[in-house]
Short mmCIF file of C-alpha atoms in Angstrom, two decimals:
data_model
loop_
_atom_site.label_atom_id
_atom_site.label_comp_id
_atom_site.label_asym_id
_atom_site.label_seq_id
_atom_site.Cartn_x
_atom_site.Cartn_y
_atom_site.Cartn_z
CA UNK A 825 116.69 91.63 97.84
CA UNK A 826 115.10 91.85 94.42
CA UNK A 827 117.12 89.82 91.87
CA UNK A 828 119.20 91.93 88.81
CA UNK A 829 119.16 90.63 85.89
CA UNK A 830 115.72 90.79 85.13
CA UNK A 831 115.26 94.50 86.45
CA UNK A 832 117.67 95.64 84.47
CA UNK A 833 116.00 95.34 81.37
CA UNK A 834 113.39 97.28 83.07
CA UNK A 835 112.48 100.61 81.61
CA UNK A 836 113.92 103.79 83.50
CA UNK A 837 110.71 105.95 84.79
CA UNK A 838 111.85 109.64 85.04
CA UNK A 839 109.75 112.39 87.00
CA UNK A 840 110.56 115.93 84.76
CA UNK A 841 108.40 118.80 86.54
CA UNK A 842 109.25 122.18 88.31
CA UNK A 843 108.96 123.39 91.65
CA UNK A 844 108.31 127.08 92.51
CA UNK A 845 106.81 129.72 91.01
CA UNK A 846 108.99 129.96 87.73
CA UNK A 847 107.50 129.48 84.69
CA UNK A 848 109.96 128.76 82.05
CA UNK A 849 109.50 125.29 80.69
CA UNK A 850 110.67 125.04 77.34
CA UNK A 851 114.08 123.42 79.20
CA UNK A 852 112.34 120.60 81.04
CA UNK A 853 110.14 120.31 77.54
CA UNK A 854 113.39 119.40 75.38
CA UNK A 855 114.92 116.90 78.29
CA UNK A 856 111.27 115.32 78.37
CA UNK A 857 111.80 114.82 74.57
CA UNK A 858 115.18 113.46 75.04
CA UNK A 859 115.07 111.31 77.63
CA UNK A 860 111.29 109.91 75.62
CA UNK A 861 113.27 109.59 72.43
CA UNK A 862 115.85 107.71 74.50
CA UNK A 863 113.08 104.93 75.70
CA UNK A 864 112.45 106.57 78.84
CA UNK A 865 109.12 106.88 80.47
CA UNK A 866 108.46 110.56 81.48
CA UNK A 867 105.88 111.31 83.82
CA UNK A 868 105.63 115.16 82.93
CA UNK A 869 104.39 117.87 84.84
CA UNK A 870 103.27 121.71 84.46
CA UNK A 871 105.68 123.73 86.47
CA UNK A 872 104.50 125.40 89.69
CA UNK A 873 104.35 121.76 91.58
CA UNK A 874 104.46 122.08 95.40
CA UNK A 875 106.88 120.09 97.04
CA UNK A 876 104.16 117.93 98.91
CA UNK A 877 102.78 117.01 95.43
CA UNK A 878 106.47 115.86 93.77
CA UNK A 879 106.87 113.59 96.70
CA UNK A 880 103.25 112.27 95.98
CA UNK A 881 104.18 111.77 92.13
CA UNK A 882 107.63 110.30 93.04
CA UNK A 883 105.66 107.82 95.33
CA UNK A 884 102.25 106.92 93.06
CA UNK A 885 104.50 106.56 89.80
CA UNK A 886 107.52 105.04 91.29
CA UNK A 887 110.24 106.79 89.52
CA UNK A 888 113.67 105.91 89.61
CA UNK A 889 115.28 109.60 89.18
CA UNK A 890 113.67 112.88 90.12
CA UNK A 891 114.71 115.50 87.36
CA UNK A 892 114.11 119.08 88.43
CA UNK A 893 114.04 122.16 86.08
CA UNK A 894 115.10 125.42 87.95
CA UNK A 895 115.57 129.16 85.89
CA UNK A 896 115.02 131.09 87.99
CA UNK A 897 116.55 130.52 91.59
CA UNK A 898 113.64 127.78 92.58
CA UNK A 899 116.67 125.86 92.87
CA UNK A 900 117.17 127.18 96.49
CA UNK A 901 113.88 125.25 97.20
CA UNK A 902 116.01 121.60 96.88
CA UNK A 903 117.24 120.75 99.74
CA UNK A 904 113.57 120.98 101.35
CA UNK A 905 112.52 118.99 98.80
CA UNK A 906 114.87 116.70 99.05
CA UNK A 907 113.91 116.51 102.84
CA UNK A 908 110.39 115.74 102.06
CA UNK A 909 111.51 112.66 99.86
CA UNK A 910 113.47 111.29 102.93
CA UNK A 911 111.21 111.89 105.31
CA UNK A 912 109.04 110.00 102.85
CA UNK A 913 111.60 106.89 102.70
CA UNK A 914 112.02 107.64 98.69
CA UNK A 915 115.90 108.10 99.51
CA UNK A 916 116.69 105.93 97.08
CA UNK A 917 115.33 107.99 94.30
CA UNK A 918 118.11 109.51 92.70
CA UNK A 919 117.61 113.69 91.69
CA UNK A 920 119.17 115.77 89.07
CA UNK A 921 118.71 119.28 88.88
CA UNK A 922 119.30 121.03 85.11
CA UNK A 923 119.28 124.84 84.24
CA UNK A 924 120.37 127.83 86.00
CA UNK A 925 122.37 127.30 89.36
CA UNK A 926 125.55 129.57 89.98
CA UNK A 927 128.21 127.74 90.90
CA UNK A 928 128.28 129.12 94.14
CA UNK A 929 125.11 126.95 94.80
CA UNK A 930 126.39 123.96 93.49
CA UNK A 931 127.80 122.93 96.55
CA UNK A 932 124.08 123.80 98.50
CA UNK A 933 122.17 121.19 96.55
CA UNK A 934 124.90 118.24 96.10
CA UNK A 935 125.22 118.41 99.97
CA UNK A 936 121.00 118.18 100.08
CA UNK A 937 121.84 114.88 98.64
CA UNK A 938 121.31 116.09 94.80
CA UNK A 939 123.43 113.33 92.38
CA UNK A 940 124.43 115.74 89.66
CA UNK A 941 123.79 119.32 88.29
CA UNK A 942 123.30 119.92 84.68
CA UNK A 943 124.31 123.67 83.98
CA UNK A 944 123.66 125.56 80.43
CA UNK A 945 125.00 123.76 78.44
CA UNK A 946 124.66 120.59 78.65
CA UNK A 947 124.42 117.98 75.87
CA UNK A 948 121.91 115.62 74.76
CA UNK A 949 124.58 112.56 75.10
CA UNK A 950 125.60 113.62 78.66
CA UNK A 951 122.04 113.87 80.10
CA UNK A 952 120.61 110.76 78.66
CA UNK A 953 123.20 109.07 80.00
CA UNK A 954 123.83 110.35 83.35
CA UNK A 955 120.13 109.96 83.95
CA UNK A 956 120.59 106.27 82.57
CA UNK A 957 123.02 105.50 85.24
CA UNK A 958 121.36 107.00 87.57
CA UNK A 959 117.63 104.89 87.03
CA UNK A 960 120.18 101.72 87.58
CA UNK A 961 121.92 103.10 90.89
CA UNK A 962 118.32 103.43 91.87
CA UNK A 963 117.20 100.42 91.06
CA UNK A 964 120.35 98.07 92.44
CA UNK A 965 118.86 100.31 95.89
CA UNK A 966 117.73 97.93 98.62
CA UNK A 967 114.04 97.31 97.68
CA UNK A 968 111.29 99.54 99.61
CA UNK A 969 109.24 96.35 99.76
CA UNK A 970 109.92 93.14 98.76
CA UNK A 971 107.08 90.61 97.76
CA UNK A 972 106.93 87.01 98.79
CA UNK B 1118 87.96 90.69 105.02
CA UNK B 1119 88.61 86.84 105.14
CA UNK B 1120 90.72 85.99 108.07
CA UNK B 1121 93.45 83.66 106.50
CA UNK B 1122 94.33 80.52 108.20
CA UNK B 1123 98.31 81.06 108.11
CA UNK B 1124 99.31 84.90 109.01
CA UNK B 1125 99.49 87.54 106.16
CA UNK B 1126 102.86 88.17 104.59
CA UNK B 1127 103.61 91.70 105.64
CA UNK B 1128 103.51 93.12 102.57
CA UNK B 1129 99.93 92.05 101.55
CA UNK B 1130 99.02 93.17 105.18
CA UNK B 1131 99.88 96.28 104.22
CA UNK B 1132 98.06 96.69 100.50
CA UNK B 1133 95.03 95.64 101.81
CA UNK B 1134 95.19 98.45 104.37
CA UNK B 1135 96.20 101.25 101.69
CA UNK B 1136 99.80 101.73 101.33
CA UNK B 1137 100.58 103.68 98.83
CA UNK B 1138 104.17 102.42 98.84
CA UNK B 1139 103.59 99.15 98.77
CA UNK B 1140 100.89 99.62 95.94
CA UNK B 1141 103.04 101.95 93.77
CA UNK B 1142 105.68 98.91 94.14
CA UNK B 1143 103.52 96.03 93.25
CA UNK B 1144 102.03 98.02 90.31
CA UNK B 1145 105.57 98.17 88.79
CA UNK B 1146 106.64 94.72 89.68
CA UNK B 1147 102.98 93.75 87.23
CA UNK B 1148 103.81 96.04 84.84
CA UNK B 1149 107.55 94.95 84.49
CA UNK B 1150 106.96 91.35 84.76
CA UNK B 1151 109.53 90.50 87.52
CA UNK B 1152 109.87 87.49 89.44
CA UNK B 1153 108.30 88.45 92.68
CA UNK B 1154 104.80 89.37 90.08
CA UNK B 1155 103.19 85.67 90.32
CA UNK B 1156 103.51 86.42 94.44
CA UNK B 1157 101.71 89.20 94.33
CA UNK B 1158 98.72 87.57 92.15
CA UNK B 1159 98.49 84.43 93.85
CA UNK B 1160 98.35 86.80 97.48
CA UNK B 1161 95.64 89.40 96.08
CA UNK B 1162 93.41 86.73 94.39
CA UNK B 1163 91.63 86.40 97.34
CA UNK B 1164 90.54 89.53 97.80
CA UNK B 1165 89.20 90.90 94.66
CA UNK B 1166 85.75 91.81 93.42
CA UNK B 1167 85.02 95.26 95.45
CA UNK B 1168 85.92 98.04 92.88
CA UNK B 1169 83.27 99.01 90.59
CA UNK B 1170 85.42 99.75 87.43
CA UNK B 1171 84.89 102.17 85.11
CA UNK B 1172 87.17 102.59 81.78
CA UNK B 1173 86.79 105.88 79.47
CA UNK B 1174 87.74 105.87 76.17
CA UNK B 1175 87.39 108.46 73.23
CA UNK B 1176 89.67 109.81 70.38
CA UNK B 1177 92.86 111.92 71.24
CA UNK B 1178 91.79 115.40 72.39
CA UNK B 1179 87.60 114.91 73.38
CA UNK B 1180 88.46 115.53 76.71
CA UNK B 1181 88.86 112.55 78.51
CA UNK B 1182 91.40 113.39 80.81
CA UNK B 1183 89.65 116.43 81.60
CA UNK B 1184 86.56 114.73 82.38
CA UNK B 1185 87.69 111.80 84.05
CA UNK B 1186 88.95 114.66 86.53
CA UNK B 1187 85.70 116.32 87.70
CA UNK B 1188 84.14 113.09 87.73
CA UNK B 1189 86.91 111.70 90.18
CA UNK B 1190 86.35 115.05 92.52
CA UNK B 1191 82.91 113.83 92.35
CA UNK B 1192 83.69 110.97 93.62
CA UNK B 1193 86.75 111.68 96.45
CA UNK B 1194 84.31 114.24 97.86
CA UNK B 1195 81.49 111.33 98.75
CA UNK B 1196 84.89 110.04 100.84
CA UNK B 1197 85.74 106.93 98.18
CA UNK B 1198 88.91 105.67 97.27
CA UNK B 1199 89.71 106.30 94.12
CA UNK B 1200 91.96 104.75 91.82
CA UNK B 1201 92.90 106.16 88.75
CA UNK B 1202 94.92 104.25 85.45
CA UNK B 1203 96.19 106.66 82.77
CA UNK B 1204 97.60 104.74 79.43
CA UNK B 1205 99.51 106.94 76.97
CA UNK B 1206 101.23 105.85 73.94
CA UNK B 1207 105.24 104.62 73.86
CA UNK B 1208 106.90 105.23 70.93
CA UNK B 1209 106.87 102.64 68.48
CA UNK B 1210 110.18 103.49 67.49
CA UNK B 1211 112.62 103.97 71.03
CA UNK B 1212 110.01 102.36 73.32
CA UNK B 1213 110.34 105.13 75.31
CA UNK B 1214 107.19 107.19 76.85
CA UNK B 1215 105.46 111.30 77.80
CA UNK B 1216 102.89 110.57 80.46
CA UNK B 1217 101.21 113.56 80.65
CA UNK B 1218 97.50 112.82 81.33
CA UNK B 1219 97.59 113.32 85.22
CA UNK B 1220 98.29 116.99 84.19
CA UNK B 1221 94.83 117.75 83.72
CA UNK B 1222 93.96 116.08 86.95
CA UNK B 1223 96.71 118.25 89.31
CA UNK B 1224 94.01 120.21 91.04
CA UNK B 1225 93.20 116.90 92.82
CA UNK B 1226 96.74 116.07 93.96
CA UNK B 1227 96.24 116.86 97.36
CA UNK B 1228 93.65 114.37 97.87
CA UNK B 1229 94.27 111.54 100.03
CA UNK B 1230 91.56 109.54 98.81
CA UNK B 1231 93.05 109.48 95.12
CA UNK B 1232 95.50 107.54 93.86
CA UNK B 1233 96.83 108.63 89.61
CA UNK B 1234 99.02 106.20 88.25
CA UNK B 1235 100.38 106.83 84.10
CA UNK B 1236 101.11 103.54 82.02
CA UNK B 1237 102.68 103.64 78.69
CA UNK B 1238 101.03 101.52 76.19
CA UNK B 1239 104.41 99.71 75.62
CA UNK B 1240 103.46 98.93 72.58
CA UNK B 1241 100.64 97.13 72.96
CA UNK B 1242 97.53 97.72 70.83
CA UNK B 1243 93.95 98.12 72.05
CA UNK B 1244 94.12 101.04 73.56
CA UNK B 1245 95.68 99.87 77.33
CA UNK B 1246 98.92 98.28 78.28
CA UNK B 1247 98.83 94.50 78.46
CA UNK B 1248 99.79 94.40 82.65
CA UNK B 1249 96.64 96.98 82.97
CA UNK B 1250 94.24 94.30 84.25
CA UNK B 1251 96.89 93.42 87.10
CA UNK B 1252 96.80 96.76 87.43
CA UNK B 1253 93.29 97.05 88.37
CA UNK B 1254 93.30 94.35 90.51
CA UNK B 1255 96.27 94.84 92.89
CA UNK B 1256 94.13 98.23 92.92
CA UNK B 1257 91.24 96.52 93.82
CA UNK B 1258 93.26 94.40 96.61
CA UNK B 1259 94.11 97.91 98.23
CA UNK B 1260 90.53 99.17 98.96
CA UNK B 1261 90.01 101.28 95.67
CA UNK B 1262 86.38 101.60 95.98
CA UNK B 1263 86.12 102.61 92.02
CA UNK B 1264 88.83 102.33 89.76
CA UNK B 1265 88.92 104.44 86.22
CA UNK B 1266 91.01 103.36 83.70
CA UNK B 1267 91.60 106.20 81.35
CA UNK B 1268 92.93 104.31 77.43
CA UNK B 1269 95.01 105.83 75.13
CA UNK B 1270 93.37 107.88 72.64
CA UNK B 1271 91.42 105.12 70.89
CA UNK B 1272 90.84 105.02 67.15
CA UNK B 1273 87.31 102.98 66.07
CA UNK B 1274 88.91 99.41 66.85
CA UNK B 1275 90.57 99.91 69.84
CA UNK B 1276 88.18 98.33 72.34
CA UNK B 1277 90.06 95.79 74.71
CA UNK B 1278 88.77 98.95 77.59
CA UNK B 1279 85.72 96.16 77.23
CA UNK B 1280 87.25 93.47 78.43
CA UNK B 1281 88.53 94.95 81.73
CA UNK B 1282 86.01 97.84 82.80
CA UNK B 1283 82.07 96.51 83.64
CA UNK B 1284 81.53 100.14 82.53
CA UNK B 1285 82.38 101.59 79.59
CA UNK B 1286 82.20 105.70 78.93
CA UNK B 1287 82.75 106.46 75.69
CA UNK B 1288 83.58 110.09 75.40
CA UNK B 1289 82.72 111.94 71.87
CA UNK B 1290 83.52 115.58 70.93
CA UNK B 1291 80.79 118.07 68.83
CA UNK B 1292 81.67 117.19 65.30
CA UNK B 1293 83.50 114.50 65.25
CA UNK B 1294 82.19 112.40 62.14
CA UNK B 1295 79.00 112.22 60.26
CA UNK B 1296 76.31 110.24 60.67
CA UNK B 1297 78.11 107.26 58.74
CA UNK B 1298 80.62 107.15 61.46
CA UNK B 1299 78.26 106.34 63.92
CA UNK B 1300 76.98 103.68 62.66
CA UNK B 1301 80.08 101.99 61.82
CA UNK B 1302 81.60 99.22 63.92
CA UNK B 1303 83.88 99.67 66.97
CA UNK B 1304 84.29 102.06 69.88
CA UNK B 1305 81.00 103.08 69.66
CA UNK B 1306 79.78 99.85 69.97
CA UNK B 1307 80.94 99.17 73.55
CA UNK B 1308 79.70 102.23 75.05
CA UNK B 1309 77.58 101.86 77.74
CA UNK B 1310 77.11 105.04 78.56
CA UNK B 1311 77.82 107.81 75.90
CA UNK B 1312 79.08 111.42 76.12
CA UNK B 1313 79.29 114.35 74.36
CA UNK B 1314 81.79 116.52 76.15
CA UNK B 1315 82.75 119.78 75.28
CA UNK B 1316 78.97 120.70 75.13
CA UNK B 1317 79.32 124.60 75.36
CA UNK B 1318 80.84 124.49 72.21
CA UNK B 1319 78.27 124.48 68.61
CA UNK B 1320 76.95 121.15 67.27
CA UNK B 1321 76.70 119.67 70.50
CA UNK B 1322 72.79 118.68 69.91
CA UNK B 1323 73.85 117.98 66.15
CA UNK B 1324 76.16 114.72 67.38
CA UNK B 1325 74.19 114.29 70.60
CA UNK B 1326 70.93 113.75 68.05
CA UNK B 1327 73.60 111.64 65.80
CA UNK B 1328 74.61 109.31 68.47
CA UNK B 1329 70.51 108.73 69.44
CA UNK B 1330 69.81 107.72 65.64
CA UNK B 1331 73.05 105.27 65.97
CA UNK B 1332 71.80 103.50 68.56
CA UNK B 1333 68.04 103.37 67.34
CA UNK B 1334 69.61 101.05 64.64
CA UNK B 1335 71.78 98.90 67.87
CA UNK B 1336 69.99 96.14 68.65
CA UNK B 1337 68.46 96.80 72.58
CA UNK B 1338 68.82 95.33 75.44
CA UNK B 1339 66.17 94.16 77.45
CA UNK B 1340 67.49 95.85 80.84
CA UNK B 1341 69.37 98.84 79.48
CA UNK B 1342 69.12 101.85 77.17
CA UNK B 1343 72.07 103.48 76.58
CA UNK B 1344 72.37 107.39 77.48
CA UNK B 1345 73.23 110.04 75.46
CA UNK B 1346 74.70 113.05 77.70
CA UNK B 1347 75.60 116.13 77.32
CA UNK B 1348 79.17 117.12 79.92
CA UNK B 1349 81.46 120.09 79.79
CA UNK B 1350 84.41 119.18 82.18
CA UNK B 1351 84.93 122.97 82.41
CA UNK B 1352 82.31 123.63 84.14
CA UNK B 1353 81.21 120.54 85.50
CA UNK B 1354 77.93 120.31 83.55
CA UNK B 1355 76.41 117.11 83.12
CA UNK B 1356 79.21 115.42 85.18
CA UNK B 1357 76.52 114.50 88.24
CA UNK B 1358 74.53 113.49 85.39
CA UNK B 1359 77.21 111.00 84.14
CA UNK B 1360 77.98 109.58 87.76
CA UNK B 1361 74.64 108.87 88.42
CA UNK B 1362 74.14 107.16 84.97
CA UNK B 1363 77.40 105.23 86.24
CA UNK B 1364 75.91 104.22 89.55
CA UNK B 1365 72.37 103.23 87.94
CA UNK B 1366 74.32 100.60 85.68
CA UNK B 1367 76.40 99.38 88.66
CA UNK B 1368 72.88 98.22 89.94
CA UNK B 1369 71.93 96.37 86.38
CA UNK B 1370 75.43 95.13 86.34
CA UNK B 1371 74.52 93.70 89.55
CA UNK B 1372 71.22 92.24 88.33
CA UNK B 1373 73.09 90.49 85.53
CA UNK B 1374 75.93 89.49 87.20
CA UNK B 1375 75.48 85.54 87.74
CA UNK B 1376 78.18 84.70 85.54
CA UNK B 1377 81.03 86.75 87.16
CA UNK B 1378 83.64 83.83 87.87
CA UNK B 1379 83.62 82.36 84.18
CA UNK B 1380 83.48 85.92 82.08
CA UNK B 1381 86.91 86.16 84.04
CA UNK B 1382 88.42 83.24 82.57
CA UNK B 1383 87.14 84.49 79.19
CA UNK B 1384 89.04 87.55 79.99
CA UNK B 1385 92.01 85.67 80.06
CA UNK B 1386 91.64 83.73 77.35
CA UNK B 1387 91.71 86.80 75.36
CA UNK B 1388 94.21 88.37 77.08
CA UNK B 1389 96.49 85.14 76.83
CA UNK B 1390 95.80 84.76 73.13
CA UNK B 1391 96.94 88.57 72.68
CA UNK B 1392 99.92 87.86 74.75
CA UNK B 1393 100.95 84.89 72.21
CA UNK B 1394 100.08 86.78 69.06
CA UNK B 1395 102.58 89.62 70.49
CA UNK B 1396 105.30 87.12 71.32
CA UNK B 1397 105.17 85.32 67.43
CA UNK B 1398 105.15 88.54 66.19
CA UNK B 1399 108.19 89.89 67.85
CA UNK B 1400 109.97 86.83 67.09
CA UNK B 1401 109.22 86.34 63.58
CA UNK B 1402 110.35 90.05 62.90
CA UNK B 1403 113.47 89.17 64.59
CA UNK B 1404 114.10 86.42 62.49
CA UNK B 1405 115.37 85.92 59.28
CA UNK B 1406 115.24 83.05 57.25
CA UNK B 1407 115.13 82.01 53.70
CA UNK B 1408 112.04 80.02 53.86
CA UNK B 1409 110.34 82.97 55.54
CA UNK B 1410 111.85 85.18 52.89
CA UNK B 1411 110.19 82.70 50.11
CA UNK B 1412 106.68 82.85 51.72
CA UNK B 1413 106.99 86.73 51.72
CA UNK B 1414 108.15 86.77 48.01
CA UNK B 1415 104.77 84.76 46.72
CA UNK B 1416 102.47 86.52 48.87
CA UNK B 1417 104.15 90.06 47.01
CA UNK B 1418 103.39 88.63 43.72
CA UNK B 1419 100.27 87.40 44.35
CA UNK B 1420 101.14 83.46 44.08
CA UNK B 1421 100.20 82.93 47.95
CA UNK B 1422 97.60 84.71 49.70
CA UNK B 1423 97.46 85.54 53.09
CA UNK B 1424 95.01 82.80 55.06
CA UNK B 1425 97.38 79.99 53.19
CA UNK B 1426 100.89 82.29 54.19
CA UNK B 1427 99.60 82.66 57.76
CA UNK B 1428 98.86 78.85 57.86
CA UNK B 1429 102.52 77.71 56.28
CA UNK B 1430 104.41 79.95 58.72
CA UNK B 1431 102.37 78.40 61.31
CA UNK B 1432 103.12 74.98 60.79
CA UNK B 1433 106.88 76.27 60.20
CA UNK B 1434 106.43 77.64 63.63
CA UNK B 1435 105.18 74.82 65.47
CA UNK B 1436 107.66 72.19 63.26
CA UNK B 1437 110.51 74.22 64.94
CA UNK B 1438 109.64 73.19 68.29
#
């Protein structure tokens, strides 16, 4: 097990990118800002990713917490993402989704495994923080590998 | 590969083969410090020295990233492994980071042979972060056949990129500066290889003919000239050009290299010296004290100057101990 105090002090790496064929990015721009201005490290992306190549970012850049930008229903693409990151062994990575999702698909992606939803809405304070919590869940996360 | 007397700890077993987990890992366990990082030097020590290493450097917005990407789909399509180390700036103000350079390298994603990883600067002046050699190495240790190190958009002093990469690209835009720039110390100096990119735009020949005259006035060497080339990443002009410049230096870097072992420990002499002056910096602006406050006071009105000032806080500094 890795030890905690020192990792704790550790900068939180975020992933911010899109999946799917929407375009809009000006949302995942301003959380990229945020969670930056925050003393995050973003690794940004253009939108259009393929799910293969998020699971390749989330493993090369070792991020703690996956944050996905959907407008326009690419949400519905989640749960195979979040598949791909098991079937990886990146389960400890914790994922947010912010932006549209109807209520009625809440349920769909928190059951894929999803750790929170940010709809419309959504304040500076709450993000930054949630996302925060979340880069320590992932980190207290039995190690992948441990070096000795 | 040296066979090892006792057995391999699992984990190294597995970086020297390739995995990308356990590389991804290791490179944040260097980068952060922790206390499983001295592990991971002391096991990969043994197994450095394979990667050629190539570091490109440039002012914000010539094109590096761009061009750093056809050259590495140069390379991943000759079957290397490729390992790639893009620094971006952290905010001097919340720490915190945008790595965005791998952006202009997504239509190589899919490649198996390539492995991108962003650093933030954290701070750290000189163009790189201060874990980036680790970086390179644990890189090296997992079969990276060439490894590019991509700096932060460097001014005209940034040019630690020469103490880590044998090879050293520096990348110009049409333009950029007169011929007074060129010949003034810094960046330029290091290059050995230099590029004007962008070279379907106008003035291309102008700064390409610019950079010539510069180093007409540089002192030569007696085993190699540096080039002048022409590349447009967009489409891919000049890039073969560039990698084969690369690979003919590899083979006078080769020719030269009898001194390998000890120009390391130089390397870390620097490095360790930067790591101090970082550390007494960060604690002296931390502190506050009234003898500190006097020193700043004389030094304002001119009663002190600096080399005296740097040498009292100094001795205050060690006296402490």
């Amino acid at each position: 097990m890795v030890e905690s105090e020192s990792r704790e002090a550790i900068i939180p790496r975020v992933l911010v990118t899109k999946i799917g064929l929407d375009g809009h990015d000006r949302g995942s721009r301003i959380v990229a800002a945020w969670l930056r201005d925050s003393g995050m490290e973003v690794i940004y992306t253009a939108p259009w990713q393929k799910i293969d190549t998020v699971v390749k970012l989330t493993q090369e850049e070792d991020v703690d917490v996956l944050a996905v930008s959907s407008l326009a229903t690419d949400h519905l693409l989640i749960p195979k993402l979040m598949a791909a990151l098991r079937e990886a062994g990146y389960q400890h990575v914790k994922v947010v989704v912010g932006g549209i999702v109807p209520d009625a698909d809440e349920a769909i992606l928190l059951d894929s495994g999803v750790s929170r939803v940010f709809h419309t809405g959504s304040t500076k304070e709450e993000v930054v923080q949630r996302i925060s919590e979340f880069a320590e869940e992932a980190r207290k996360a039995p190690a992948v590998v441990t070096f000795d | 590969m040296a066979v090892k007397k006792n057995r391999p700890k699992p984990w190294l077993k597995r970086l020297l083969n390739g995995d990308r987990t356990v590389l991804s890992r290791a490179i944040s366990v260097l980068e952060n410090e922790t206390n499983e990082a001295s592990a991971i030097i002391r096991g990969i020590y043994p197994h450095l020295g394979n990667a050629m290493v190539v570091g490109f450097t440039g002012s914000p917005g010539v094109g590096k990233s761009t061009l750093v990407n056809s050259y590495i789909k140069l390379l991943c399509e000759k079957g290397l492994q490729v390992g790639v180390i893009a620094v971006d700036p952290s905010s001097p103000l919340s720490g915190g980071a945008i790595l965005g350079d791998r952006i202009r390298m997504a239509a190589q994603e899919h490649l198996r042979n390539l492995f991108i990883r962003s650093l933030a600067s954290r701070c750290h002046v000189g163009g790189l972060s201060r874990a980036t050699s680790r970086v390179v190495d644990v890189m090296d240790a997992a079969g990276m056949d060439v490894i590019i190190i991509e700096t932060v958009g460097a001014g005209q002093s940034e040019v630690e990129i020469a103490e880590i990469a044998s090879t050293k690209v520096v990348v110009c835009a049409p333009g950029m500066g007169d011929d007074i720039q060129a010949i003034k110390a810094g960046i330029l100096e290091i290059a050995d290889i230099l590029v004007v990119n962008k070279c379907d735009l106008p003035l291309t020949n102008h700064t390409n003919r610019q950079l010539k005259a510069m180093l007409v006035l540089r002192e030569a060497l007696p085993d190699w000239t540096t080039p002048v080339l022409n590349t447009s990443a967009i489409d891919g002009t000049g890039v073969s050009e560039l990698s084969d410049a690369i690979d003919e230096y590899k083979g006078v870097l080769a020719q030269r290299n009898s001194d390998g072992k000890d120009k390391g420990k130089k390397r870390m002499l620097r490095l360790l010296a930067n790591s101090v002056a970082d550390k007494v910096k960060k604690d002296l602006l931390e502190t506050t004290s009234l003898e500190m406050d006097s020193i700043c006071d004389a030094v304002l009105k001119g009663e002190l100057m600096f080399n005296e000032a740097t040498n009292r806080v100094i001795d205050k500094l060690l006296s402490h101990q």
